[in-house]
Coordinates of C-alpha atoms in Angstrom, one line a residue:
Chain J
M1 CA 0.1 0.0 0.0
S2 CA 1.4 3.3 -1.1
S3 CA 1.2 6.2 1.5
A4 CA 1.2 10.0 0.9
A5 CA 2.2 13.1 2.8
I6 CA -0.2 15.6 3.6
K7 CA 0.2 19.4 3.9
L8 CA -2.0 22.0 5.2
D9 CA -0.9 25.3 4.3
Q10 CA -2.2 28.1 6.2
V11 CA -5.7 26.9 6.1
T12 CA -8.3 28.8 7.7
K13 CA -12.1 28.0 8.0
T14 CA -14.9 30.2 9.3
F15 CA -18.6 29.0 9.9
D16 CA -21.4 31.6 9.2
G17 CA -19.0 34.3 8.7
K18 CA -18.2 34.6 12.1
V19 CA -17.1 31.4 14.2
I20 CA -13.4 30.9 13.4
A21 CA -13.1 27.1 13.5
V22 CA -9.5 26.7 12.1
D23 CA -7.3 29.8 12.0
G24 CA -4.1 29.7 9.6
V25 CA -3.2 25.9 10.6
T26 CA 0.1 24.7 9.0
L27 CA 0.8 20.9 9.2
D28 CA 3.4 18.8 7.5
I29 CA 2.3 15.2 8.0
E30 CA 5.0 12.7 6.8
A31 CA 4.0 9.6 4.5
G32 CA 3.5 6.6 6.6
E33 CA 3.0 8.5 9.8
F34 CA 0.6 8.0 12.7
F35 CA -0.4 11.8 13.3
S36 CA -2.8 12.7 15.8
L37 CA -4.7 16.0 16.0
L38 CA -5.6 16.5 20.0
G39 CA -7.5 19.0 21.6
P40 CA -10.7 19.8 23.7
S41 CA -14.0 19.9 21.5
G42 CA -14.3 22.9 19.3
C43 CA -10.5 23.4 18.9
G44 CA -10.7 22.9 15.3
K45 CA -9.3 19.4 15.1
T46 CA -12.3 17.8 13.3
T47 CA -12.8 20.7 11.1
S48 CA -9.2 20.4 10.0
L49 CA -9.8 16.5 9.3
R50 CA -12.9 17.2 7.4
M51 CA -11.0 19.7 5.2
I52 CA -8.3 16.9 4.3
A53 CA -11.2 14.7 3.5
G54 CA -12.9 17.2 1.5
F55 CA -16.1 17.7 3.3
E56 CA -15.2 21.2 4.1
Q57 CA -13.7 23.8 1.7
P58 CA -11.0 26.1 3.5
D59 CA -11.8 29.9 3.4
S60 CA -8.1 30.3 2.6
G61 CA -5.2 28.3 2.4
R62 CA -4.3 25.1 0.5
V63 CA -4.4 21.4 1.2
H64 CA -1.7 19.0 -0.4
V65 CA -1.6 15.3 -0.5
G66 CA 1.1 13.5 -2.1
G67 CA 2.6 16.8 -3.3
Q68 CA -0.5 17.4 -5.2
D69 CA -2.7 20.5 -4.6
I70 CA -6.1 18.8 -3.8
T71 CA -8.0 21.9 -2.3
D72 CA -10.3 22.0 -5.4
V73 CA -10.8 18.3 -5.8
P74 CA -14.2 16.8 -4.6
V75 CA -14.4 14.3 -2.0
H76 CA -15.1 11.3 -3.9
K77 CA -12.0 11.7 -6.2
R78 CA -9.6 12.2 -3.0
D79 CA -9.0 8.3 -2.9
M80 CA -9.0 8.4 1.1
G81 CA -10.3 6.0 3.7
M82 CA -12.2 7.5 6.7
V83 CA -13.7 6.1 9.8
F84 CA -16.0 8.1 11.9
Q85 CA -17.1 8.1 15.4
S86 CA -20.5 7.0 14.7
Y87 CA -19.0 4.3 12.2
A88 CA -21.4 5.5 9.6
L89 CA -21.9 2.0 8.3
F90 CA -24.8 1.8 5.7
P91 CA -27.7 0.3 7.8
H92 CA -29.4 -1.3 4.6
R93 CA -26.4 -3.2 3.5
T94 CA -24.8 -6.4 4.8
V95 CA -21.2 -6.5 6.3
A96 CA -19.8 -7.6 2.9
E97 CA -21.6 -5.0 0.8
N98 CA -20.4 -2.4 3.3
V99 CA -16.9 -3.4 2.7
A100 CA -17.5 -3.9 -1.0
F101 CA -19.0 -0.3 -1.5
G102 CA -15.7 1.5 -2.4
L103 CA -14.7 -1.3 -4.7
R104 CA -17.7 -1.3 -6.2
M105 CA -17.5 2.6 -6.8
R106 CA -14.1 1.9 -8.5
D107 CA -15.6 -0.7 -11.0
V108 CA -13.3 -3.3 -9.7
P109 CA -14.3 -6.7 -11.2
K110 CA -16.8 -8.9 -9.1
P111 CA -14.2 -11.7 -8.6
E112 CA -11.7 -9.4 -7.3
I113 CA -14.1 -7.7 -5.0
A114 CA -15.0 -10.9 -3.5
R115 CA -11.4 -11.7 -2.7
R116 CA -10.4 -8.3 -1.4
V117 CA -13.6 -8.2 0.7
A118 CA -12.7 -11.5 2.3
S119 CA -9.1 -10.5 2.8
A120 CA -10.0 -7.1 4.5
L121 CA -12.7 -9.0 6.9
A122 CA -10.1 -11.6 7.8
Q123 CA -7.6 -8.6 8.6
V124 CA -10.0 -7.3 11.2
A125 CA -10.9 -10.7 12.4
L126 CA -14.7 -10.7 11.1
T127 CA -14.6 -13.7 8.9
G128 CA -18.1 -15.3 9.1
L129 CA -20.1 -12.2 9.7
E130 CA -20.4 -11.3 5.9
A131 CA -24.0 -11.5 5.8
R132 CA -24.9 -9.9 8.9
K133 CA -26.5 -6.2 9.0
P134 CA -24.6 -3.5 11.0
G135 CA -27.7 -3.5 13.4
Q136 CA -26.8 -7.1 14.4
L137 CA -23.3 -6.3 15.4
S138 CA -21.7 -5.1 18.8
G139 CA -20.0 -1.8 18.8
G140 CA -16.5 -3.2 18.6
Q141 CA -17.5 -5.4 15.6
Q142 CA -18.9 -2.2 13.8
Q143 CA -15.9 -0.5 14.2
R144 CA -14.0 -3.3 12.5
V145 CA -16.4 -3.3 9.7
A146 CA -15.9 0.5 9.4
L147 CA -12.0 0.1 9.4
A148 CA -12.1 -2.8 7.0
R149 CA -14.3 -0.5 4.5
A150 CA -12.0 2.1 4.6
L151 CA -8.8 -0.1 4.2
V152 CA -10.0 -2.3 1.4
I153 CA -9.7 0.4 -1.2
E154 CA -6.0 0.8 -0.1
P155 CA -6.3 4.4 0.4
R156 CA -3.0 6.5 0.4
V157 CA -4.4 8.1 3.6
L158 CA -6.4 7.0 6.5
L159 CA -8.5 9.6 8.3
C160 CA -10.0 8.7 11.8
D161 CA -12.4 11.0 13.7
E162 CA -12.6 9.9 17.1
P163 CA -12.9 6.2 16.0
L164 CA -12.7 4.7 19.3
G165 CA -14.8 7.2 21.1
A166 CA -17.8 5.1 21.3
L167 CA -16.3 2.1 22.8
D168 CA -15.9 1.0 26.4
R169 CA -12.3 1.4 28.1
K170 CA -11.2 -2.2 27.9
L171 CA -12.5 -2.5 24.1
R172 CA -10.8 0.8 23.4
Q173 CA -7.3 -0.2 24.6
Q174 CA -7.4 -3.4 22.6
M175 CA -8.6 -1.5 19.5
Q176 CA -5.7 1.1 20.1
F177 CA -3.2 -1.8 19.9
E178 CA -4.9 -3.4 16.8
L179 CA -5.3 -0.1 15.0
K180 CA -1.5 0.8 15.6
E181 CA -0.4 -2.6 14.5
L182 CA -2.4 -2.4 11.4
Q183 CA -1.3 1.1 10.6
R184 CA 2.4 0.0 11.1
R185 CA 2.0 -3.2 8.9
L186 CA 0.1 -1.4 6.1
G187 CA 2.2 1.8 6.2
V188 CA -0.7 4.1 5.5
T189 CA -0.5 7.7 6.6
L190 CA -3.0 8.0 9.4
V191 CA -4.5 11.1 10.7
F192 CA -6.2 10.7 13.9
V193 CA -8.7 12.9 15.8
T194 CA -8.8 12.7 19.4
H195 CA -9.7 14.6 22.5
D196 CA -8.2 11.8 24.7
Q197 CA -4.6 12.8 25.5
E198 CA -3.8 9.3 26.9
E199 CA -5.0 7.9 23.5
A200 CA -2.8 10.2 21.6
L201 CA 0.4 9.8 23.7
A202 CA -0.1 5.8 23.4
M203 CA -0.8 5.5 19.4
S204 CA 1.0 8.5 17.7
D205 CA 4.2 9.0 16.3
R206 CA 3.5 12.7 16.5
I207 CA 0.8 15.0 18.0
A208 CA -0.6 18.4 17.1
V209 CA -2.1 19.9 20.2
M210 CA -4.7 22.3 19.0
N211 CA -6.8 25.2 20.8
Q212 CA -9.1 27.7 19.7
G213 CA -8.5 26.9 15.9
K214 CA -4.6 27.2 16.2
V215 CA -1.8 24.5 16.6
E216 CA -0.4 25.2 20.0
Q217 CA 2.5 22.6 19.5
I218 CA 3.8 19.7 17.3
G219 CA 6.0 17.0 18.6
S220 CA 6.5 13.6 19.5
P221 CA 4.5 12.1 22.4
T222 CA 7.7 12.4 24.5
E223 CA 8.4 16.0 23.6
I224 CA 4.8 17.0 24.1
Y225 CA 4.7 15.5 27.6
E226 CA 8.2 16.2 28.9
K227 CA 8.5 19.7 27.1
P228 CA 5.2 21.5 26.7
R229 CA 5.6 24.7 25.2
T230 CA 2.5 26.6 26.6
R231 CA 0.4 26.6 29.7
F232 CA -2.4 25.1 27.7
V233 CA -0.5 22.1 26.3
A234 CA 1.2 21.6 29.8
D235 CA -2.4 21.7 31.3
F236 CA -4.1 19.5 28.7
I237 CA -1.6 16.8 28.7
G238 CA -1.6 14.7 32.0
E239 CA -1.5 16.1 35.4
I240 CA 0.6 19.3 36.0
N241 CA 1.9 21.6 38.6
L242 CA 2.2 25.2 37.4
L243 CA 4.8 27.3 39.3
D244 CA 4.1 30.9 39.0
D245 CA 7.0 32.1 41.1
G246 CA 9.7 33.0 38.4
P247 CA 9.6 35.5 35.6
K248 CA 7.9 33.0 33.2
P249 CA 5.5 30.1 34.5
R250 CA 7.1 26.7 34.7
A251 CA 5.6 23.3 34.5
L252 CA 6.5 20.4 36.8
R253 CA 5.1 16.8 36.4
P254 CA 3.6 15.2 39.4
E255 CA 6.0 12.4 39.1
K256 CA 9.1 14.9 39.1
I257 CA 8.2 15.7 42.8
R258 CA 9.9 13.5 45.5
L259 CA 8.2 13.3 48.9
G260 CA 10.4 12.8 52.1
P261 CA 11.1 14.3 55.4
A262 CA 10.3 17.8 55.6
A263 CA 13.7 18.9 57.0
E264 CA 15.7 18.2 54.0
A265 CA 12.9 19.4 51.5
R266 CA 12.2 22.5 49.3
L267 CA 8.8 22.9 50.9
A268 CA 6.8 21.5 53.6
G269 CA 3.3 20.5 53.5
T270 CA 0.5 18.1 54.4
I271 CA -1.1 15.6 52.3
E272 CA -4.9 16.5 51.9
T273 CA -6.0 13.5 49.8
A274 CA -4.3 10.2 48.5
N275 CA -5.6 8.4 45.4
F276 CA -4.6 5.0 44.8
V277 CA -4.3 4.5 41.1
G278 CA -2.7 1.1 41.1
G279 CA 1.1 0.8 41.4
A280 CA 1.2 4.5 42.3
T281 CA -0.6 7.1 44.3
L282 CA -1.5 10.6 43.2
Y283 CA -1.3 12.8 46.3
R284 CA -2.7 16.3 46.6
V285 CA -0.4 18.3 48.9
R286 CA -1.2 21.7 50.5
A287 CA 2.3 23.4 51.0
A288 CA 2.9 25.7 53.8
D289 CA 2.6 28.7 51.5
N290 CA -0.9 27.3 50.6
R291 CA -0.1 26.2 47.0
A292 CA -1.6 22.8 46.3
F293 CA 0.7 20.3 44.5
L294 CA -0.1 16.9 42.8
V295 CA 2.6 14.2 43.5
R296 CA 2.6 11.0 41.8
E297 CA 4.7 8.5 43.8
T298 CA 5.1 4.7 42.5
H299 CA 5.5 2.1 44.6
A300 CA 5.5 -1.8 44.4
G301 CA 1.8 -2.5 44.5
E302 CA 1.2 -1.8 48.1
R303 CA -1.7 0.7 48.9
A304 CA -0.5 4.2 49.6
P305 CA 2.2 4.3 52.1
R306 CA 1.0 7.9 53.1
A307 CA -2.4 9.1 54.4
A308 CA -4.3 12.3 54.4
G309 CA -3.0 14.5 57.2
D310 CA 0.6 13.0 57.0
A311 CA 3.3 16.1 57.1
V312 CA 5.7 15.7 54.1
G313 CA 8.4 17.6 52.4
L314 CA 8.6 18.4 48.7
S315 CA 11.7 18.3 46.6
W316 CA 12.4 18.5 43.0
N317 CA 15.3 19.3 40.6
D318 CA 15.1 22.6 38.6
T319 CA 16.2 20.7 35.5
D320 CA 12.9 18.9 35.7
T321 CA 10.7 22.1 35.4
V322 CA 9.8 23.3 32.0
S323 CA 9.4 27.0 31.1
L324 CA 6.1 27.9 29.3
E325 CA 5.4 30.5 26.9
G326 CA 2.4 31.8 28.6
Chain L
M1 CA -41.8 -5.4 56.4
S2 CA -45.2 -5.5 57.9
T3 CA -45.6 -1.7 57.6
T4 CA -45.0 -1.9 54.0
P5 CA -47.4 -4.7 52.8
A6 CA -47.0 -3.6 49.2
R7 CA -43.4 -4.9 49.2
L8 CA -44.6 -8.4 50.0
S9 CA -45.9 -9.0 46.6
P10 CA -43.5 -7.0 44.5
N11 CA -44.8 -8.6 41.0
R12 CA -48.4 -7.6 41.6
V13 CA -49.0 -4.3 40.1
P14 CA -51.3 -2.4 42.7
F15 CA -54.6 -0.9 41.2
D16 CA -53.9 2.5 39.8
A17 CA -56.9 4.6 39.0
G18 CA -54.8 6.8 36.6
R19 CA -54.0 3.8 34.5
A20 CA -57.2 2.4 34.7
A21 CA -58.7 5.7 33.5
Y22 CA -55.9 5.8 30.7
I23 CA -56.9 2.6 29.4
G24 CA -60.7 3.3 29.6
L25 CA -60.2 6.5 27.7
N26 CA -58.2 4.6 25.0
L27 CA -61.2 1.9 24.9
V28 CA -63.9 4.6 24.5
L29 CA -61.7 6.4 21.7
L30 CA -61.3 2.9 20.0
A31 CA -65.0 2.3 20.0
F32 CA -65.9 5.8 18.8
L33 CA -63.5 5.1 15.9
L34 CA -64.5 1.6 15.1
L35 CA -68.3 1.2 16.1
P36 CA -69.7 3.3 12.9
I37 CA -67.6 0.9 10.6
A38 CA -69.2 -2.0 12.3
I39 CA -72.4 -0.4 11.7
V40 CA -71.7 0.0 8.1
L41 CA -70.7 -3.7 8.2
V42 CA -74.1 -4.7 9.5
F43 CA -75.9 -2.8 6.9
A44 CA -74.0 -3.9 4.0
F45 CA -74.9 -7.3 4.6
N46 CA -78.6 -6.7 5.7
P47 CA -81.0 -7.5 3.0
M48 CA -83.6 -4.7 4.0
P49 CA -84.0 -2.1 1.3
Y50 CA -83.5 0.6 3.8
I51 CA -81.0 1.2 6.7
S52 CA -82.7 -0.5 9.6
F53 CA -81.7 -2.0 12.9
P54 CA -81.6 -5.1 14.1
P55 CA -80.6 -6.7 10.8
V56 CA -82.8 -9.5 9.5
G57 CA -80.5 -11.7 7.9
I58 CA -77.3 -11.9 5.6
S59 CA -77.2 -11.3 1.9
L60 CA -74.8 -10.1 -0.7
R61 CA -77.5 -8.3 -2.7
W62 CA -76.2 -4.8 -2.0
F63 CA -72.6 -5.8 -2.9
D64 CA -74.3 -7.4 -6.2
K65 CA -76.0 -4.2 -6.8
F66 CA -72.7 -2.2 -6.3
F67 CA -70.6 -4.2 -8.5
S68 CA -73.1 -4.6 -11.1
S69 CA -73.8 -0.9 -11.3
S70 CA -71.7 0.8 -14.4
D71 CA -72.2 4.2 -12.4
F72 CA -70.5 2.8 -9.4
M73 CA -67.9 0.8 -11.5
N74 CA -67.0 3.7 -13.7
A75 CA -66.5 5.9 -10.6
L76 CA -64.6 3.2 -8.6
W77 CA -62.2 2.7 -11.7
L78 CA -61.8 6.4 -12.0
S79 CA -61.1 6.8 -8.4
L80 CA -58.4 4.3 -8.4
W81 CA -56.8 5.6 -11.5
V82 CA -56.6 9.2 -10.0
A83 CA -55.5 8.0 -6.7
G84 CA -52.8 5.9 -8.4
C85 CA -51.6 8.9 -10.3
V86 CA -51.7 11.0 -7.3
L87 CA -49.6 8.5 -5.5
V88 CA -46.8 8.7 -8.0
L89 CA -47.0 12.5 -8.4
A90 CA -47.1 13.1 -4.8
V91 CA -44.2 10.9 -4.0
L92 CA -42.1 12.6 -6.7
I93 CA -43.1 16.2 -5.7
G94 CA -43.2 15.8 -2.1
G95 CA -40.0 13.7 -1.9
A96 CA -38.2 16.3 -4.0
C97 CA -39.7 19.1 -2.0
A98 CA -38.5 17.7 1.3
L99 CA -35.1 17.0 0.0
A100 CA -34.8 20.4 -1.0
L101 CA -36.0 21.9 2.2
A102 CA -33.9 19.6 4.3
R103 CA -30.8 19.7 2.4
G104 CA -30.9 22.9 0.1
N105 CA -29.7 25.5 2.6
L106 CA -32.7 27.7 1.0
P107 CA -33.3 31.1 2.5
G108 CA -36.5 31.3 4.1
R109 CA -36.7 27.6 4.6
S110 CA -39.3 27.6 7.4
F111 CA -41.5 29.9 5.4
L112 CA -41.2 27.5 2.4
T113 CA -42.1 24.4 4.6
A114 CA -45.1 26.4 6.0
F115 CA -46.1 27.1 2.3
F116 CA -45.8 23.7 1.0
M117 CA -47.8 22.4 4.0
S118 CA -50.7 25.1 3.5
P119 CA -53.0 22.9 1.7
L120 CA -53.5 20.9 5.0
M121 CA -54.5 24.0 6.9
L122 CA -57.0 25.3 4.2
P123 CA -60.6 24.0 4.2
A124 CA -60.7 21.6 1.3
I125 CA -64.1 23.0 0.2
L126 CA -62.0 26.5 -0.3
T127 CA -59.3 24.8 -2.3
G128 CA -61.8 23.0 -4.4
L129 CA -63.9 26.2 -4.9
A130 CA -60.5 28.3 -5.8
L131 CA -59.3 25.6 -8.1
F132 CA -62.7 25.5 -9.8
Q133 CA -62.8 29.3 -10.4
S134 CA -59.1 29.1 -11.6
Y135 CA -59.8 26.3 -14.1
L136 CA -62.7 28.4 -15.3
L137 CA -60.6 31.5 -15.4
V138 CA -57.9 30.0 -17.5
G139 CA -60.4 28.2 -19.7
I140 CA -59.1 24.8 -19.2
G141 CA -62.6 23.3 -17.9
R142 CA -62.5 20.2 -15.8
P143 CA -60.4 17.6 -17.4
V144 CA -59.4 14.5 -15.4
W145 CA -55.7 15.8 -15.2
G146 CA -57.2 18.9 -13.7
L147 CA -58.7 16.7 -10.8
I148 CA -55.4 14.7 -10.5
M149 CA -53.4 18.1 -10.1
A150 CA -55.9 19.2 -7.6
H151 CA -55.6 16.0 -5.4
T152 CA -51.9 16.0 -5.7
L153 CA -51.9 19.5 -4.2
V154 CA -53.8 18.4 -1.3
A155 CA -51.8 15.0 -1.2
V156 CA -48.1 16.6 -1.4
P157 CA -48.1 17.8 2.4
Y158 CA -48.5 14.3 3.7
V159 CA -45.7 13.0 1.6
L160 CA -43.5 16.1 2.6
R161 CA -44.1 15.8 6.2
T162 CA -43.1 12.1 6.4
T163 CA -40.3 12.5 4.2
L164 CA -39.0 15.6 6.2
A165 CA -39.2 13.5 9.2
V166 CA -36.9 10.7 7.9
L167 CA -34.5 13.3 6.8
H168 CA -34.5 14.9 10.2
N169 CA -33.2 12.0 11.7
F170 CA -30.9 10.9 8.9
D171 CA -27.2 10.5 9.9
R172 CA -25.5 12.6 7.2
R173 CA -22.1 10.9 8.1
I174 CA -23.3 7.9 6.3
E175 CA -23.7 9.9 2.9
E176 CA -20.2 11.2 3.7
A177 CA -18.9 7.8 4.4
A178 CA -20.2 6.9 0.5
A179 CA -18.7 10.1 -0.8
V180 CA -15.4 9.4 0.7
L181 CA -15.4 5.8 -0.5
G182 CA -15.6 7.4 -4.2
A183 CA -19.2 7.6 -4.8
S184 CA -20.3 10.9 -6.7
P185 CA -23.0 12.9 -5.5
T186 CA -25.4 11.2 -7.9
R187 CA -24.5 7.8 -6.8
V188 CA -24.6 8.9 -2.9
F189 CA -28.3 9.8 -3.5
F190 CA -29.1 6.4 -5.5
E191 CA -27.1 4.2 -3.3
V192 CA -27.6 5.6 -0.1
T193 CA -29.9 8.6 0.4
L194 CA -32.9 7.2 -1.4
P195 CA -32.9 3.6 0.0
L196 CA -32.8 5.1 3.5
I197 CA -35.6 7.6 3.1
R198 CA -37.7 5.4 1.0
P199 CA -39.8 4.0 4.0
G200 CA -40.7 7.8 4.7
V201 CA -41.4 8.7 1.4
F202 CA -43.9 5.5 0.6
A203 CA -45.5 6.0 4.0
G204 CA -46.5 9.5 2.8
G205 CA -47.4 7.9 -0.7
V206 CA -49.9 5.8 1.2
F207 CA -51.2 8.7 2.8
A208 CA -51.7 10.4 -0.4
F209 CA -53.4 7.5 -2.1
I210 CA -56.1 7.4 0.6
V211 CA -56.5 11.3 0.8
S212 CA -57.2 11.2 -3.1
F213 CA -59.4 8.0 -3.1
D214 CA -61.4 9.6 -0.2
Q215 CA -61.4 13.0 -1.4
F216 CA -64.9 14.5 -1.6
P217 CA -64.7 18.3 -1.0
V218 CA -62.2 19.3 -3.7
S219 CA -63.5 16.7 -6.2
L220 CA -67.0 18.0 -5.7
F221 CA -66.1 21.0 -7.9
L222 CA -63.9 19.5 -10.2
V223 CA -65.7 16.6 -11.6
V224 CA -67.9 16.6 -14.6
P225 CA -71.1 14.6 -14.9
K226 CA -70.5 10.9 -16.0
G227 CA -66.8 11.4 -14.9
E228 CA -67.3 11.5 -11.2
T229 CA -65.1 9.9 -8.5
L230 CA -66.5 7.4 -6.0
P231 CA -67.0 9.6 -3.2
V232 CA -69.0 12.1 -5.3
V233 CA -71.2 9.3 -6.9
L234 CA -71.9 8.0 -3.4
F235 CA -72.9 11.3 -2.2
N236 CA -75.2 11.9 -5.1
Y237 CA -76.6 8.5 -4.7
M238 CA -77.3 9.0 -1.0
K239 CA -79.5 11.9 -1.9
F240 CA -82.1 9.8 -3.4
D241 CA -81.6 6.3 -2.1
L242 CA -80.3 5.3 1.3
D243 CA -80.0 1.7 0.9
G244 CA -77.3 -0.9 1.6
A245 CA -75.3 -0.2 -1.5
I246 CA -73.9 2.7 0.1
A247 CA -72.7 0.6 3.0
A248 CA -71.4 -2.1 0.5
A249 CA -69.5 0.8 -1.4
S250 CA -68.2 1.8 2.0
M251 CA -66.9 -1.7 2.8
V252 CA -65.2 -2.0 -0.6
S253 CA -63.5 1.3 0.0
I254 CA -62.2 0.2 3.3
L255 CA -61.0 -2.9 2.2
L256 CA -59.3 -1.3 -0.8
A257 CA -57.4 1.0 1.6
I258 CA -56.4 -1.6 3.9
A259 CA -55.2 -3.6 0.6
V260 CA -53.1 -0.7 -0.4
V261 CA -51.4 -0.4 2.9
L262 CA -50.9 -4.1 3.3
V263 CA -49.4 -4.5 -0.3
L264 CA -46.9 -1.4 0.5
E265 CA -46.1 -2.9 3.8
R266 CA -45.0 -6.0 2.1
L267 CA -43.1 -4.1 -0.7
I268 CA -41.0 -1.9 1.3
G269 CA -41.6 -2.5 5.1
L270 CA -43.7 0.3 6.6
K271 CA -42.8 -1.1 9.9
A272 CA -39.5 0.9 9.9
Y273 CA -41.6 3.9 9.9
V274 CA -44.0 3.4 12.8
K275 CA -42.5 6.2 14.9
L276 CA -44.0 8.6 12.5

C-alpha cells in the first residue's frame, strides 16, 4: 500500500462568517506517519480533518496530499479512507456489501471484489459475519467493519475521527493496539482526531495539540509530555503543577516531585488526599505557603504508604521544570 | 416489613386509578372510531332495502348491486386511477420538495415549509372552489388531469411531512462515508440517501393515495357529470336512495385502503416507519 504525505498550508475555516473554527493552521504530515490532532472539543481538530477529507472547503490556504494540491478536488475523487466516530455504516447493507462499497465505486471486477472483501474482513477478524447487517453487530464489530471498509480500497491516507470514542475502556485499549499494529503493517498515513490525551500519547508518532483553532505545539508524544511549550499544552496533557513564582510560568510533572522528610525538602506541606491509582498514588499536597501540588509516587503494588494529614516535604530538581511561553 | 405490605408481593401491580382511566379512555376512543364501521358492516349485509336495525339476515345483494352498477364501477375505476396517479406524483413532488427543504440551505426555509404544508390548513372546500374558479378563468374546463393535479396539491403535504421526518433523523455521516469511498453525489443519492428515506416517502405515498381516494370536497367542484369519482357518486346516490349499496360501497372502499397499506407494507416495510 502506498502512502502519501499531507500538507496543510495556512488553512483557515470560518463558519457562518463569524465563528473561526480553524485559524491559519499549517501541518506537515509525513507519509506513513501516525499523526494525531489532539485538543478539547471545538478546538478545530475535526474541521481540519474534514478539510483534508474534502467535506469542508477552506476559506483560505491550501491542502496538499502526495505533493499535489487537492484543495479543489471533490471528496469522491480524493482516494482516502475514513473512519467515523458513529461508524456511519450503511444500515441497509450487509457487512460484505459495506466493505465492498468502495471497490464497487471503483468498478473493480466482481471476483476481485469478493477476494479483497474476504481478505479485508480477515484482517479485522470478522470472517463469518459477511451476511450480517450492521444493526446485528456489537460496537466493536461495527468499528472493525468501518475500518475494513476504509482500508479495502488501499487508500493513501486513512482519516479517523474519534474512531474509538464510542467504545468502552477495555475494548478501546484493545482497538488502540490493533489499529496501531495495522497502521504499521500497512504503512498508511493515518490522521487521528481525538480529545483523549492518553490515546494520542499511546498511539501517535507525532501529535499536534490544538486550541481555539490554532496549533499550540507539534511534536512526538515524549516531547509534548516532557517539554510542553505553552501553559495550555502542559495543562491539557496529563497532570501538571504550574509554578508561577519566577519571571516565566514553569510546569512540573507530578512524578518529578519527591516526597520525603520535611527537614531536607524545598517545601513543607500536608497531604490532603491520597488517590490510589494502582502501582502508584496521586497525592494532593497543601504546601506551607498554601499552594496545592499534585505528586505521583510509584510503589510496588502496596496501597498508599502515606495518608491524608501526614506531614511531608516536597523536593524536585530545577532541571525537571519546563518554562512555558504563557 | 409488615408496615409496607405492598413490598410483600413485588410482582403484583397495585390498582392504579390513573392507569385504569387511561386504558378506559383508549377503549372509548377505539369504540368511537370502530363502531361506525361495524354499523356499516351490518348494513352492508342486511337485505332490507333501507337502513334498519336490528338486521334481519345476511345477504350479498347490496354488493351485487354495487358491482353490477356501471355508474359505481366507472366511478370506482376513475377513483383508483386518479389515486394511483396522485400517489406517484405526490411521492415525486413531495419527496423532491422535502429533500430541497432539508438539504438545500434555502433562504426562508421555514416559510417555504409552511407554504408547502398550507394545503393541509386550508379547508378543502375552499381549495376546491378556488381551483374550480381558476380552471374556469384559465379556460381549461374540468379535465381528469385537472382533478389529479388538485388531489396532488392536497396530498403533497403528507409525503412532505413523512419525508422531512426521516430526513430530520438522517445521519449525514453515512452519506459522507459513501462520498469518501468514491461515490459521486448522484451515486450517493441512489445508493444511500434514497434507500434510507424510502420508507418515509412511501408512508407518505400511502396517505396520498387514501387522501385522493377518499377526497370529496375538492372533487365536488372539479368532476364533470359521467366523470365523477366514487365519493361524489356515493354522495349523489345518497341524496335519493339510502339503501345498503352505500354501505357495501363503503366496505369496498375500506378494504381497498387496507389492501393498499398491506401491499406497500409487504413491498417496502412500513414497520421501519411506525414512529411517525
